[in-house]
mmCIF file of C-alpha atoms in Angstrom:
data_model
loop_
_atom_site.group_PDB
_atom_site.id
_atom_site.type_symbol
_atom_site.label_atom_id
_atom_site.label_comp_id
_atom_site.label_asym_id
_atom_site.label_seq_id
_atom_site.Cartn_x
_atom_site.Cartn_y
_atom_site.Cartn_z
ATOM 1 C CA UNK A 1 21.177 41.664 -47.471
ATOM 2 C CA UNK A 2 24.923 41.935 -46.850
ATOM 3 C CA UNK A 3 27.146 39.078 -45.751
ATOM 4 C CA UNK A 4 27.257 40.327 -42.140
ATOM 5 C CA UNK A 5 23.481 40.695 -42.011
ATOM 6 C CA UNK A 6 23.027 37.192 -43.433
ATOM 7 C CA UNK A 7 25.316 35.734 -40.761
ATOM 8 C CA UNK A 8 23.504 37.616 -37.997
ATOM 9 C CA UNK A 9 20.129 36.466 -39.315
ATOM 10 C CA UNK A 10 21.316 32.846 -39.360
ATOM 11 C CA UNK A 11 22.591 33.091 -35.801
ATOM 12 C CA UNK A 12 19.333 34.716 -34.642
ATOM 13 C CA UNK A 13 17.189 31.984 -36.234
ATOM 14 C CA UNK A 14 19.443 29.252 -34.858
ATOM 15 C CA UNK A 15 19.251 30.646 -31.328
ATOM 16 C CA UNK A 16 15.464 30.988 -31.546
ATOM 17 C CA UNK A 17 15.179 27.330 -32.586
ATOM 18 C CA UNK A 18 17.435 26.284 -29.696
ATOM 19 C CA UNK A 19 15.373 28.308 -27.212
ATOM 20 C CA UNK A 20 12.157 26.807 -28.563
ATOM 21 C CA UNK A 21 13.513 23.252 -28.314
ATOM 22 C CA UNK A 22 14.806 23.952 -24.793
ATOM 23 C CA UNK A 23 11.374 25.210 -23.756
ATOM 24 C CA UNK A 24 9.766 22.101 -25.205
ATOM 25 C CA UNK A 25 12.252 19.938 -23.318
ATOM 26 C CA UNK A 26 11.540 21.724 -20.041
ATOM 27 C CA UNK A 27 7.806 21.494 -20.647
ATOM 28 C CA UNK A 28 8.113 17.781 -21.230
ATOM 29 C CA UNK A 29 10.193 17.365 -18.087
ATOM 30 C CA UNK A 30 7.554 19.164 -16.055
ATOM 31 C CA UNK A 31 4.432 17.679 -17.618
ATOM 32 C CA UNK A 32 5.384 14.735 -19.777
ATOM 33 C CA UNK A 33 5.336 12.436 -16.775
ATOM 34 C CA UNK A 34 1.722 13.477 -16.315
ATOM 35 C CA UNK A 35 0.689 11.887 -19.571
ATOM 36 C CA UNK A 36 0.199 15.090 -21.606
ATOM 37 C CA UNK A 37 0.079 14.690 -25.367
ATOM 38 C CA UNK A 38 3.348 15.607 -27.044
ATOM 39 C CA UNK A 39 4.540 15.473 -30.635
ATOM 40 C CA UNK A 40 5.855 12.201 -31.992
ATOM 41 C CA UNK A 41 9.250 13.855 -32.399
ATOM 42 C CA UNK A 42 9.421 14.675 -28.692
ATOM 43 C CA UNK A 43 8.250 11.201 -27.764
ATOM 44 C CA UNK A 44 11.057 9.739 -29.805
ATOM 45 C CA UNK A 45 13.606 11.958 -28.082
ATOM 46 C CA UNK A 46 12.493 10.927 -24.583
ATOM 47 C CA UNK A 47 11.969 7.222 -25.251
ATOM 48 C CA UNK A 48 14.488 4.914 -23.623
ATOM 49 C CA UNK A 49 15.247 1.216 -23.694
ATOM 50 C CA UNK A 50 13.800 -1.160 -21.133
ATOM 51 C CA UNK A 51 15.977 -1.867 -18.105
ATOM 52 C CA UNK A 52 17.748 -5.193 -18.542
ATOM 53 C CA UNK A 53 18.485 -6.079 -14.932
ATOM 54 C CA UNK A 54 16.898 -3.558 -12.543
ATOM 55 C CA UNK A 55 17.533 -3.428 -8.837
ATOM 56 C CA UNK A 56 14.375 -4.599 -7.031
ATOM 57 C CA UNK A 57 13.547 -2.843 -3.760
ATOM 58 C CA UNK A 58 10.739 -2.838 -1.197
ATOM 59 C CA UNK A 59 10.074 0.203 1.009
ATOM 60 C CA UNK A 60 7.962 -0.609 4.050
ATOM 61 C CA UNK A 61 7.496 -0.002 7.744
ATOM 62 C CA UNK A 62 8.921 -2.840 9.832
ATOM 63 C CA UNK A 63 9.684 -6.496 9.176
ATOM 64 C CA UNK A 64 9.171 -7.433 12.834
ATOM 65 C CA UNK A 65 5.474 -6.730 12.186
ATOM 66 C CA UNK A 66 3.911 -10.030 10.979
ATOM 67 C CA UNK A 67 1.919 -8.302 8.248
ATOM 68 C CA UNK A 68 4.937 -6.567 6.731
ATOM 69 C CA UNK A 69 7.008 -9.690 7.146
ATOM 70 C CA UNK A 70 4.479 -11.498 4.950
ATOM 71 C CA UNK A 71 4.537 -8.649 2.428
ATOM 72 C CA UNK A 72 8.313 -8.802 2.072
ATOM 73 C CA UNK A 73 8.320 -12.611 2.103
ATOM 74 C CA UNK A 74 6.164 -12.343 -1.009
ATOM 75 C CA UNK A 75 8.690 -9.933 -2.485
ATOM 76 C CA UNK A 76 11.446 -12.450 -1.708
ATOM 77 C CA UNK A 77 9.445 -15.199 -3.428
ATOM 78 C CA UNK A 78 9.072 -13.093 -6.555
ATOM 79 C CA UNK A 79 12.792 -12.355 -6.634
ATOM 80 C CA UNK A 80 13.569 -16.073 -6.315
ATOM 81 C CA UNK A 81 11.212 -16.794 -9.215
ATOM 82 C CA UNK A 82 13.601 -14.741 -11.380
ATOM 83 C CA UNK A 83 16.485 -16.998 -10.450
ATOM 84 C CA UNK A 84 17.992 -14.426 -8.099
ATOM 85 C CA UNK A 85 18.811 -15.060 -4.442
ATOM 86 C CA UNK A 86 16.200 -13.563 -2.126
ATOM 87 C CA UNK A 87 18.839 -11.438 -0.422
ATOM 88 C CA UNK A 88 19.163 -9.460 -3.656
ATOM 89 C CA UNK A 89 15.891 -7.722 -2.720
ATOM 90 C CA UNK A 90 16.826 -4.304 -1.316
ATOM 91 C CA UNK A 91 14.945 -3.610 1.935
ATOM 92 C CA UNK A 92 14.205 0.016 2.771
ATOM 93 C CA UNK A 93 12.752 -0.021 6.295
ATOM 94 C CA UNK A 94 11.270 3.347 7.219
ATOM 95 C CA UNK A 95 10.246 2.521 10.823
ATOM 96 C CA UNK A 96 6.972 4.385 10.362
ATOM 97 C CA UNK A 97 8.675 7.642 9.342
ATOM 98 C CA UNK A 98 7.555 9.296 6.114
ATOM 99 C CA UNK A 99 10.688 11.458 6.167
ATOM 100 C CA UNK A 100 12.923 8.377 6.364
ATOM 101 C CA UNK A 101 10.877 6.668 3.660
ATOM 102 C CA UNK A 102 11.479 9.525 1.226
ATOM 103 C CA UNK A 103 15.130 9.953 2.196
ATOM 104 C CA UNK A 104 15.889 6.247 1.763
ATOM 105 C CA UNK A 105 14.215 6.152 -1.642
ATOM 106 C CA UNK A 106 16.079 9.246 -2.825
ATOM 107 C CA UNK A 107 19.341 7.692 -1.662
ATOM 108 C CA UNK A 108 18.565 4.522 -3.615
ATOM 109 C CA UNK A 109 17.767 6.562 -6.719
ATOM 110 C CA UNK A 110 20.936 8.627 -6.404
ATOM 111 C CA UNK A 111 22.915 5.385 -6.476
ATOM 112 C CA UNK A 112 21.097 3.450 -9.197
ATOM 113 C CA UNK A 113 19.070 6.072 -11.068
ATOM 114 C CA UNK A 114 16.672 4.638 -13.621
ATOM 115 C CA UNK A 115 17.845 1.084 -12.869
ATOM 116 C CA UNK A 116 15.308 0.678 -10.043
ATOM 117 C CA UNK A 117 12.036 -1.242 -9.796
ATOM 118 C CA UNK A 118 10.503 -0.171 -6.480
ATOM 119 C CA UNK A 119 7.563 -1.524 -4.508
ATOM 120 C CA UNK A 120 6.505 0.816 -1.722
ATOM 121 C CA UNK A 121 4.066 1.689 0.987
ATOM 122 C CA UNK A 122 4.732 5.438 1.325
ATOM 123 C CA UNK A 123 3.784 5.187 5.034
ATOM 124 C CA UNK A 124 1.088 7.854 4.852
ATOM 125 C CA UNK A 125 -1.039 9.450 2.145
ATOM 126 C CA UNK A 126 0.727 12.839 1.730
ATOM 127 C CA UNK A 127 4.131 11.169 1.364
ATOM 128 C CA UNK A 128 3.097 9.251 -1.748
ATOM 129 C CA UNK A 129 3.366 12.215 -4.111
ATOM 130 C CA UNK A 130 6.976 13.214 -3.311
ATOM 131 C CA UNK A 131 7.991 9.545 -3.409
ATOM 132 C CA UNK A 132 6.384 9.046 -6.824
ATOM 133 C CA UNK A 133 7.803 12.312 -8.175
ATOM 134 C CA UNK A 134 11.315 11.370 -7.060
ATOM 135 C CA UNK A 135 11.089 7.949 -8.731
ATOM 136 C CA UNK A 136 9.629 9.322 -11.951
ATOM 137 C CA UNK A 137 12.191 12.132 -12.139
ATOM 138 C CA UNK A 138 14.925 9.498 -11.969
ATOM 139 C CA UNK A 139 13.288 7.504 -14.775
ATOM 140 C CA UNK A 140 12.793 4.524 -12.444
ATOM 141 C CA UNK A 141 9.585 2.525 -11.871
ATOM 142 C CA UNK A 142 7.342 2.300 -8.809
ATOM 143 C CA UNK A 143 4.253 0.396 -7.708
ATOM 144 C CA UNK A 144 2.627 1.470 -4.435
ATOM 145 C CA UNK A 145 0.206 -0.059 -1.960
ATOM 146 C CA UNK A 146 -2.162 1.211 0.715
ATOM 147 C CA UNK A 147 -1.380 4.919 1.027
ATOM 148 C CA UNK A 148 -1.929 7.690 -1.527
ATOM 149 C CA UNK A 149 -4.193 10.716 -1.843
ATOM 150 C CA UNK A 150 -7.285 10.457 -4.038
ATOM 151 C CA UNK A 151 -6.003 13.062 -6.500
ATOM 152 C CA UNK A 152 -2.808 11.134 -7.296
ATOM 153 C CA UNK A 153 -3.106 8.635 -10.162
ATOM 154 C CA UNK A 154 -0.530 6.416 -11.917
ATOM 155 C CA UNK A 155 -1.778 7.386 -15.395
ATOM 156 C CA UNK A 156 -0.811 11.002 -14.708
ATOM 157 C CA UNK A 157 2.842 9.916 -14.651
ATOM 158 C CA UNK A 158 3.155 7.989 -17.900
ATOM 159 C CA UNK A 159 4.705 4.552 -17.463
ATOM 160 C CA UNK A 160 6.960 5.151 -14.460
ATOM 161 C CA UNK A 161 4.223 5.169 -11.821
ATOM 162 C CA UNK A 162 3.100 1.675 -12.686
ATOM 163 C CA UNK A 163 0.228 0.929 -10.299
ATOM 164 C CA UNK A 164 -1.397 1.407 -6.933
ATOM 165 C CA UNK A 165 -3.134 -1.315 -4.942
ATOM 166 C CA UNK A 166 -5.200 -0.827 -1.855
ATOM 167 C CA UNK A 167 -7.901 -2.806 -0.133
ATOM 168 C CA UNK A 168 -11.543 -1.867 0.210
ATOM 169 C CA UNK A 169 -11.594 -1.988 4.001
ATOM 170 C CA UNK A 170 -14.950 -0.412 4.805
ATOM 171 C CA UNK A 171 -17.069 -3.458 3.933
ATOM 172 C CA UNK A 172 -14.883 -6.112 5.598
ATOM 173 C CA UNK A 173 -14.431 -3.946 8.693
ATOM 174 C CA UNK A 174 -18.194 -3.573 8.909
ATOM 175 C CA UNK A 175 -18.460 -7.368 8.725
ATOM 176 C CA UNK A 176 -16.088 -7.801 11.660
ATOM 177 C CA UNK A 177 -18.052 -5.204 13.637
ATOM 178 C CA UNK A 178 -21.292 -7.082 13.042
ATOM 179 C CA UNK A 179 -19.666 -10.311 14.219
ATOM 180 C CA UNK A 180 -18.539 -8.446 17.346
ATOM 181 C CA UNK A 181 -21.896 -6.829 18.047
ATOM 182 C CA UNK A 182 -23.748 -10.109 17.638
ATOM 183 C CA UNK A 183 -21.374 -11.753 20.114
ATOM 184 C CA UNK A 184 -22.144 -8.889 22.528
ATOM 185 C CA UNK A 185 -25.843 -9.667 22.258
ATOM 186 C CA UNK A 186 -26.474 -6.423 20.385
ATOM 187 C CA UNK A 187 -25.869 -4.184 23.401
ATOM 188 C CA UNK A 188 -23.104 -2.671 25.515
ATOM 189 C CA UNK A 189 -20.046 -0.465 25.106
ATOM 190 C CA UNK A 190 -17.346 -0.978 22.499
ATOM 191 C CA UNK A 191 -13.938 0.633 22.010
ATOM 192 C CA UNK A 192 -11.951 1.000 18.792
ATOM 193 C CA UNK A 193 -8.164 0.938 18.462
ATOM 194 C CA UNK A 194 -7.080 2.523 15.190
ATOM 195 C CA UNK A 195 -3.944 2.788 13.077
ATOM 196 C CA UNK A 196 -2.014 5.898 12.069
ATOM 197 C CA UNK A 197 -4.647 8.587 11.600
ATOM 198 C CA UNK A 198 -3.503 9.598 8.088
ATOM 199 C CA UNK A 199 -3.454 6.016 6.773
ATOM 200 C CA UNK A 200 -6.144 4.966 4.315
ATOM 201 C CA UNK A 201 -6.795 1.625 6.059
ATOM 202 C CA UNK A 202 -7.143 3.272 9.466
ATOM 203 C CA UNK A 203 -9.739 5.681 8.086
ATOM 204 C CA UNK A 204 -11.714 3.010 6.240
ATOM 205 C CA UNK A 205 -11.690 0.460 9.063
ATOM 206 C CA UNK A 206 -13.095 3.024 11.481
ATOM 207 C CA UNK A 207 -15.746 3.935 8.912
ATOM 208 C CA UNK A 208 -16.736 0.273 8.651
ATOM 209 C CA UNK A 209 -17.311 0.177 12.393
ATOM 210 C CA UNK A 210 -19.418 3.332 12.252
ATOM 211 C CA UNK A 211 -21.504 1.915 9.405
ATOM 212 C CA UNK A 212 -22.294 -1.198 11.436
ATOM 213 C CA UNK A 213 -23.286 0.888 14.456
ATOM 214 C CA UNK A 214 -26.229 2.287 12.478
ATOM 215 C CA UNK A 215 -27.915 -1.114 12.650
ATOM 216 C CA UNK A 216 -27.235 -1.652 16.380
ATOM 217 C CA UNK A 217 -28.863 1.160 18.356
ATOM 218 C CA UNK A 218 -28.031 -0.458 21.698
ATOM 219 C CA UNK A 219 -24.309 -0.591 21.037
ATOM 220 C CA UNK A 220 -22.431 2.464 22.342
ATOM 221 C CA UNK A 221 -19.078 3.502 20.911
ATOM 222 C CA UNK A 222 -17.265 4.538 24.075
ATOM 223 C CA UNK A 223 -13.963 5.665 22.591
ATOM 224 C CA UNK A 224 -11.766 5.737 19.492
ATOM 225 C CA UNK A 225 -8.001 6.074 19.825
ATOM 226 C CA UNK A 226 -5.063 5.522 17.470
ATOM 227 C CA UNK A 227 -2.462 2.963 18.514
ATOM 228 C CA UNK A 228 -0.431 3.329 15.310
ATOM 229 C CA UNK A 229 -0.567 -0.370 14.327
ATOM 230 C CA UNK A 230 1.717 -1.079 17.301
ATOM 231 C CA UNK A 231 1.282 -3.894 19.844
ATOM 232 C CA UNK A 232 2.835 -2.053 22.788
ATOM 233 C CA UNK A 233 0.885 1.148 22.128
ATOM 234 C CA UNK A 234 -2.311 -0.872 21.813
ATOM 235 C CA UNK A 235 -1.601 -2.472 25.180
ATOM 236 C CA UNK A 236 -1.257 0.970 26.744
ATOM 237 C CA UNK A 237 -4.367 2.324 25.014
ATOM 238 C CA UNK A 238 -6.451 -0.661 26.100
ATOM 239 C CA UNK A 239 -5.219 -0.362 29.666
ATOM 240 C CA UNK A 240 -6.309 3.275 29.588
ATOM 241 C CA UNK A 241 -9.747 2.304 28.270
ATOM 242 C CA UNK A 242 -10.199 -0.224 31.091
ATOM 243 C CA UNK A 243 -9.193 2.377 33.682
ATOM 244 C CA UNK A 244 -11.539 4.967 32.200
ATOM 245 C CA UNK A 245 -14.582 2.845 31.373
ATOM 246 C CA UNK A 246 -14.216 -0.289 33.524
ATOM 247 C CA UNK A 247 -17.015 -2.814 33.168
ATOM 248 C CA UNK A 248 -18.760 -0.675 30.555
ATOM 249 C CA UNK A 249 -16.357 -2.112 27.953
ATOM 250 C CA UNK A 250 -18.026 -5.209 26.526
ATOM 251 C CA UNK A 251 -16.196 -5.572 23.204
ATOM 252 C CA UNK A 252 -13.114 -4.411 21.280
ATOM 253 C CA UNK A 253 -12.819 -3.525 17.603
ATOM 254 C CA UNK A 254 -9.176 -3.448 16.426
ATOM 255 C CA UNK A 255 -7.997 -2.064 13.096
ATOM 256 C CA UNK A 256 -5.165 -4.618 12.924
ATOM 257 C CA UNK A 257 -4.096 -7.966 14.343
ATOM 258 C CA UNK A 258 -0.914 -6.537 15.828
ATOM 259 C CA UNK A 259 -2.952 -4.168 17.974
ATOM 260 C CA UNK A 260 -5.259 -7.002 19.011
ATOM 261 C CA UNK A 261 -2.273 -8.815 20.520
ATOM 262 C CA UNK A 262 -1.674 -5.826 22.794
ATOM 263 C CA UNK A 263 -5.365 -5.746 23.726
ATOM 264 C CA UNK A 264 -5.314 -9.435 24.701
ATOM 265 C CA UNK A 265 -2.329 -8.835 26.982
ATOM 266 C CA UNK A 266 -4.020 -5.826 28.608
ATOM 267 C CA UNK A 267 -7.127 -7.892 29.328
ATOM 268 C CA UNK A 268 -5.031 -10.753 30.678
ATOM 269 C CA UNK A 269 -3.261 -8.346 33.048
ATOM 270 C CA UNK A 270 -6.678 -7.416 34.468
ATOM 271 C CA UNK A 271 -7.760 -11.078 34.637
ATOM 272 C CA UNK A 272 -10.552 -10.396 32.135
ATOM 273 C CA UNK A 273 -11.469 -13.519 30.194
ATOM 274 C CA UNK A 274 -13.723 -14.031 27.211
ATOM 275 C CA UNK A 275 -14.217 -10.419 26.081
ATOM 276 C CA UNK A 276 -15.110 -10.494 22.359
ATOM 277 C CA UNK A 277 -12.432 -8.989 20.097
ATOM 278 C CA UNK A 278 -12.190 -8.647 16.325
ATOM 279 C CA UNK A 279 -9.219 -7.524 14.264
ATOM 280 C CA UNK A 280 -7.892 -7.193 10.713
ATOM 281 C CA UNK A 281 -5.033 -8.426 8.438
ATOM 282 C CA UNK A 282 -5.212 -12.220 8.783
ATOM 283 C CA UNK A 283 -1.701 -12.644 10.182
ATOM 284 C CA UNK A 284 -0.714 -16.245 11.013
ATOM 285 C CA UNK A 285 -0.897 -15.711 14.785
ATOM 286 C CA UNK A 286 -4.268 -13.994 14.489
ATOM 287 C CA UNK A 287 -5.777 -16.765 12.370
ATOM 288 C CA UNK A 288 -4.525 -19.214 14.995
ATOM 289 C CA UNK A 289 -6.204 -17.160 17.732
ATOM 290 C CA UNK A 290 -9.453 -17.132 15.744
ATOM 291 C CA UNK A 291 -9.258 -20.917 15.424
ATOM 292 C CA UNK A 292 -8.826 -21.087 19.230
ATOM 293 C CA UNK A 293 -11.745 -18.715 19.816
ATOM 294 C CA UNK A 294 -9.556 -16.026 21.401
ATOM 295 C CA UNK A 295 -10.413 -13.679 18.534
ATOM 296 C CA UNK A 296 -13.831 -13.738 16.886
ATOM 297 C CA UNK A 297 -12.706 -12.722 13.415
ATOM 298 C CA UNK A 298 -9.974 -11.218 11.298
ATOM 299 C CA UNK A 299 -9.755 -10.213 7.626
ATOM 300 C CA UNK A 300 -7.120 -11.806 5.389
ATOM 301 C CA UNK A 301 -5.715 -9.492 2.724
ATOM 302 C CA UNK A 302 -3.155 -11.999 1.393
ATOM 303 C CA UNK A 303 -0.080 -9.864 2.110
ATOM 304 C CA UNK A 304 2.265 -12.534 0.708
ATOM 305 C CA UNK A 305 0.656 -12.284 -2.724
ATOM 306 C CA UNK A 306 0.342 -8.500 -2.398
ATOM 307 C CA UNK A 307 4.046 -8.118 -1.649
ATOM 308 C CA UNK A 308 5.121 -10.333 -4.508
ATOM 309 C CA UNK A 309 2.782 -8.912 -7.120
ATOM 310 C CA UNK A 310 3.586 -5.276 -6.274
ATOM 311 C CA UNK A 311 7.273 -5.984 -6.836
ATOM 312 C CA UNK A 312 6.404 -7.936 -9.999
ATOM 313 C CA UNK A 313 4.411 -5.049 -11.457
ATOM 314 C CA UNK A 314 7.289 -2.608 -11.010
ATOM 315 C CA UNK A 315 9.836 -5.102 -12.340
ATOM 316 C CA UNK A 316 7.935 -6.223 -15.432
ATOM 317 C CA UNK A 317 7.123 -2.611 -16.333
ATOM 318 C CA UNK A 318 10.796 -1.675 -15.981
ATOM 319 C CA UNK A 319 11.934 -4.590 -18.135
ATOM 320 C CA UNK A 320 9.360 -3.837 -20.834
ATOM 321 C CA UNK A 321 7.236 -6.964 -20.429
ATOM 322 C CA UNK A 322 4.198 -4.681 -20.457
ATOM 323 C CA UNK A 323 3.634 -0.966 -21.000
ATOM 324 C CA UNK A 324 1.614 0.531 -18.143
ATOM 325 C CA UNK A 325 0.189 3.381 -20.234
ATOM 326 C CA UNK A 326 -1.317 0.821 -22.622
ATOM 327 C CA UNK A 327 -3.197 -0.929 -19.808
ATOM 328 C CA UNK A 328 -6.767 -0.070 -18.745
ATOM 329 C CA UNK A 329 -7.126 2.073 -15.643
ATOM 330 C CA UNK A 330 -8.391 -0.891 -13.604
ATOM 331 C CA UNK A 331 -4.937 -2.437 -14.064
ATOM 332 C CA UNK A 332 -3.279 0.632 -12.613
ATOM 333 C CA UNK A 333 -5.486 1.357 -9.596
ATOM 334 C CA UNK A 334 -7.191 -1.644 -8.048
ATOM 335 C CA UNK A 335 -8.314 -3.391 -4.885
ATOM 336 C CA UNK A 336 -6.542 -6.432 -3.511
ATOM 337 C CA UNK A 337 -8.423 -9.464 -2.147
ATOM 338 C CA UNK A 338 -10.052 -9.465 1.305
ATOM 339 C CA UNK A 339 -11.514 -12.527 3.055
ATOM 340 C CA UNK A 340 -13.359 -12.607 6.379
ATOM 341 C CA UNK A 341 -12.045 -15.385 8.633
ATOM 342 C CA UNK A 342 -14.231 -16.477 11.558
ATOM 343 C CA UNK A 343 -14.121 -19.266 14.125
ATOM 344 C CA UNK A 344 -16.229 -21.408 11.776
ATOM 345 C CA UNK A 345 -13.631 -21.610 9.012
ATOM 346 C CA UNK A 346 -10.344 -20.540 10.635
ATOM 347 C CA UNK A 347 -8.814 -24.027 10.897
ATOM 348 C CA UNK A 348 -9.467 -24.856 7.248
ATOM 349 C CA UNK A 349 -8.284 -21.417 6.182
ATOM 350 C CA UNK A 350 -5.097 -21.761 8.248
ATOM 351 C CA UNK A 351 -4.280 -25.069 6.574
ATOM 352 C CA UNK A 352 -4.721 -23.601 3.082
ATOM 353 C CA UNK A 353 -3.127 -20.157 3.381
ATOM 354 C CA UNK A 354 -1.091 -19.954 6.583
ATOM 355 C CA UNK A 355 0.662 -23.248 7.240
ATOM 356 C CA UNK A 356 2.277 -23.022 3.792
ATOM 357 C CA UNK A 357 2.116 -20.276 1.195
ATOM 358 C CA UNK A 358 0.450 -21.276 -2.074
ATOM 359 C CA UNK A 359 2.512 -21.178 -5.252
ATOM 360 C CA UNK A 360 1.680 -18.083 -7.317
ATOM 361 C CA UNK A 361 2.281 -17.248 -10.946
ATOM 362 C CA UNK A 362 3.942 -13.854 -10.546
ATOM 363 C CA UNK A 363 3.374 -13.064 -14.212
ATOM 364 C CA UNK A 364 -0.383 -13.279 -13.697
ATOM 365 C CA UNK A 365 -0.388 -9.703 -12.512
ATOM 366 C CA UNK A 366 -4.074 -9.028 -11.884
ATOM 367 C CA UNK A 367 -5.455 -12.517 -11.164
ATOM 368 C CA UNK A 368 -6.476 -11.810 -7.544
ATOM 369 C CA UNK A 369 -7.487 -8.174 -7.835
ATOM 370 C CA UNK A 370 -11.002 -7.111 -6.858
ATOM 371 C CA UNK A 371 -11.858 -4.377 -9.323
ATOM 372 C CA UNK A 372 -10.947 -0.702 -9.767
ATOM 373 C CA UNK A 373 -10.615 1.665 -6.819
ATOM 374 C CA UNK A 374 -13.785 3.657 -6.243
ATOM 375 C CA UNK A 375 -13.522 7.201 -4.962
ATOM 376 C CA UNK A 376 -16.098 9.257 -3.141
ATOM 377 C CA UNK A 377 -17.654 11.866 -5.397
#
C-alpha cells in the first residue's frame, strides 16, 4: 500500500469510527432516558455529577383553591427544612391550562437547564408525557402527582423522572357514596358533579359512585356533569340540576370539596336545607362543614404532606441523596394516603390535621405511601 493509500485508509477508518460513535450518541439520546441497556463506556460518557443547589419548583393549577394551597404549603415547608426561605420555591401556576403548564416548564428549563428539581401536576393525563420528556431532555428531575397515562412510567426514563404519586380514589369515593345513600334511606335521585373529564381523580371518583350504586337498587343516578373542580361552575351546574329535576334530587355526590361549596350555595339560594352532600379532598373548610353536619363526609388525602414529599423526591434525586433507578418500582409509582372523614370523627380529625400541620420528616420519602399503583389489565 502506498503512502497516499495508507493516509486515505486511515481517514476512512477514522470517519467510520466517528459516525459509529455519533450514532451511538444519538441512540442514547433517544432511548437512554427510557432505561435501555447501554455499554459501560457509554454510561460513563453520559454520567454527570449531582446538582449541588437545584432550583425547586412546583407546577400546579391555582393557589386560591384550598387543596392546591395545601399542596404548595407543603412544598414551602420542605424548602424551609433545607434552610432556604419559602419564597425561594418557584411557583408555576397553570390556571388549569395544559398548554400553559408545558410552556411554563419549558421556560423554566430554558433558564436553568439541568439545575431544576420540579414537582408537578401536569393538569391532565396526556400532558404528562411532553412535560416529562422536556424535563428529561434538559437533564433536570421531576416528580409528578395525580395525572399521567397508564403507559407512562418513571423507570422508562432512567433517573430523571423520579416518581409519580396518585391516590386510589375508587374505594374512598365508593365509601362516601355509601354514606350518602344510607343518609337518603337507600332510595331517591342523586346527582354527581365531577372534575375535569380527562383527570384521573375525576374518572376514579365517578367510578366509585357507580360501584356503590350496584348495592342500592332504589337509588337513581339522575345526572353526571363536570364542573372542573371549580366552585362557581359547580354552583351553576347544581342550579341547572335543581331546575331540571326539582324535588327528585335527594342527594349530591361531589368529586371535590371546592365543588361542594358551590352546591351548598345553590341549595341555599333555593332555600333547600338539609340535603345530604358528600365530597372529597379533606380541605380545612370541608372538614369544618363535616363537623357541623353540613357535609356528611369528605376524604382527606393529606395534600400538605403530598406537596412536600413530591418536592423532596425531586430534590433529593437531583442532589444524589438517592438514585431513583436503584429503587424498587413501588418507590417510583405509588398511592398516597386517603382517610374517610365523617361527622363522627371530624372534630377530632380537625384538631389533629387541620388546626395545625403535623411536623414531617421530609427525608422519610415513602413513610405515608399506600402501596404500588395498580393498573387495569
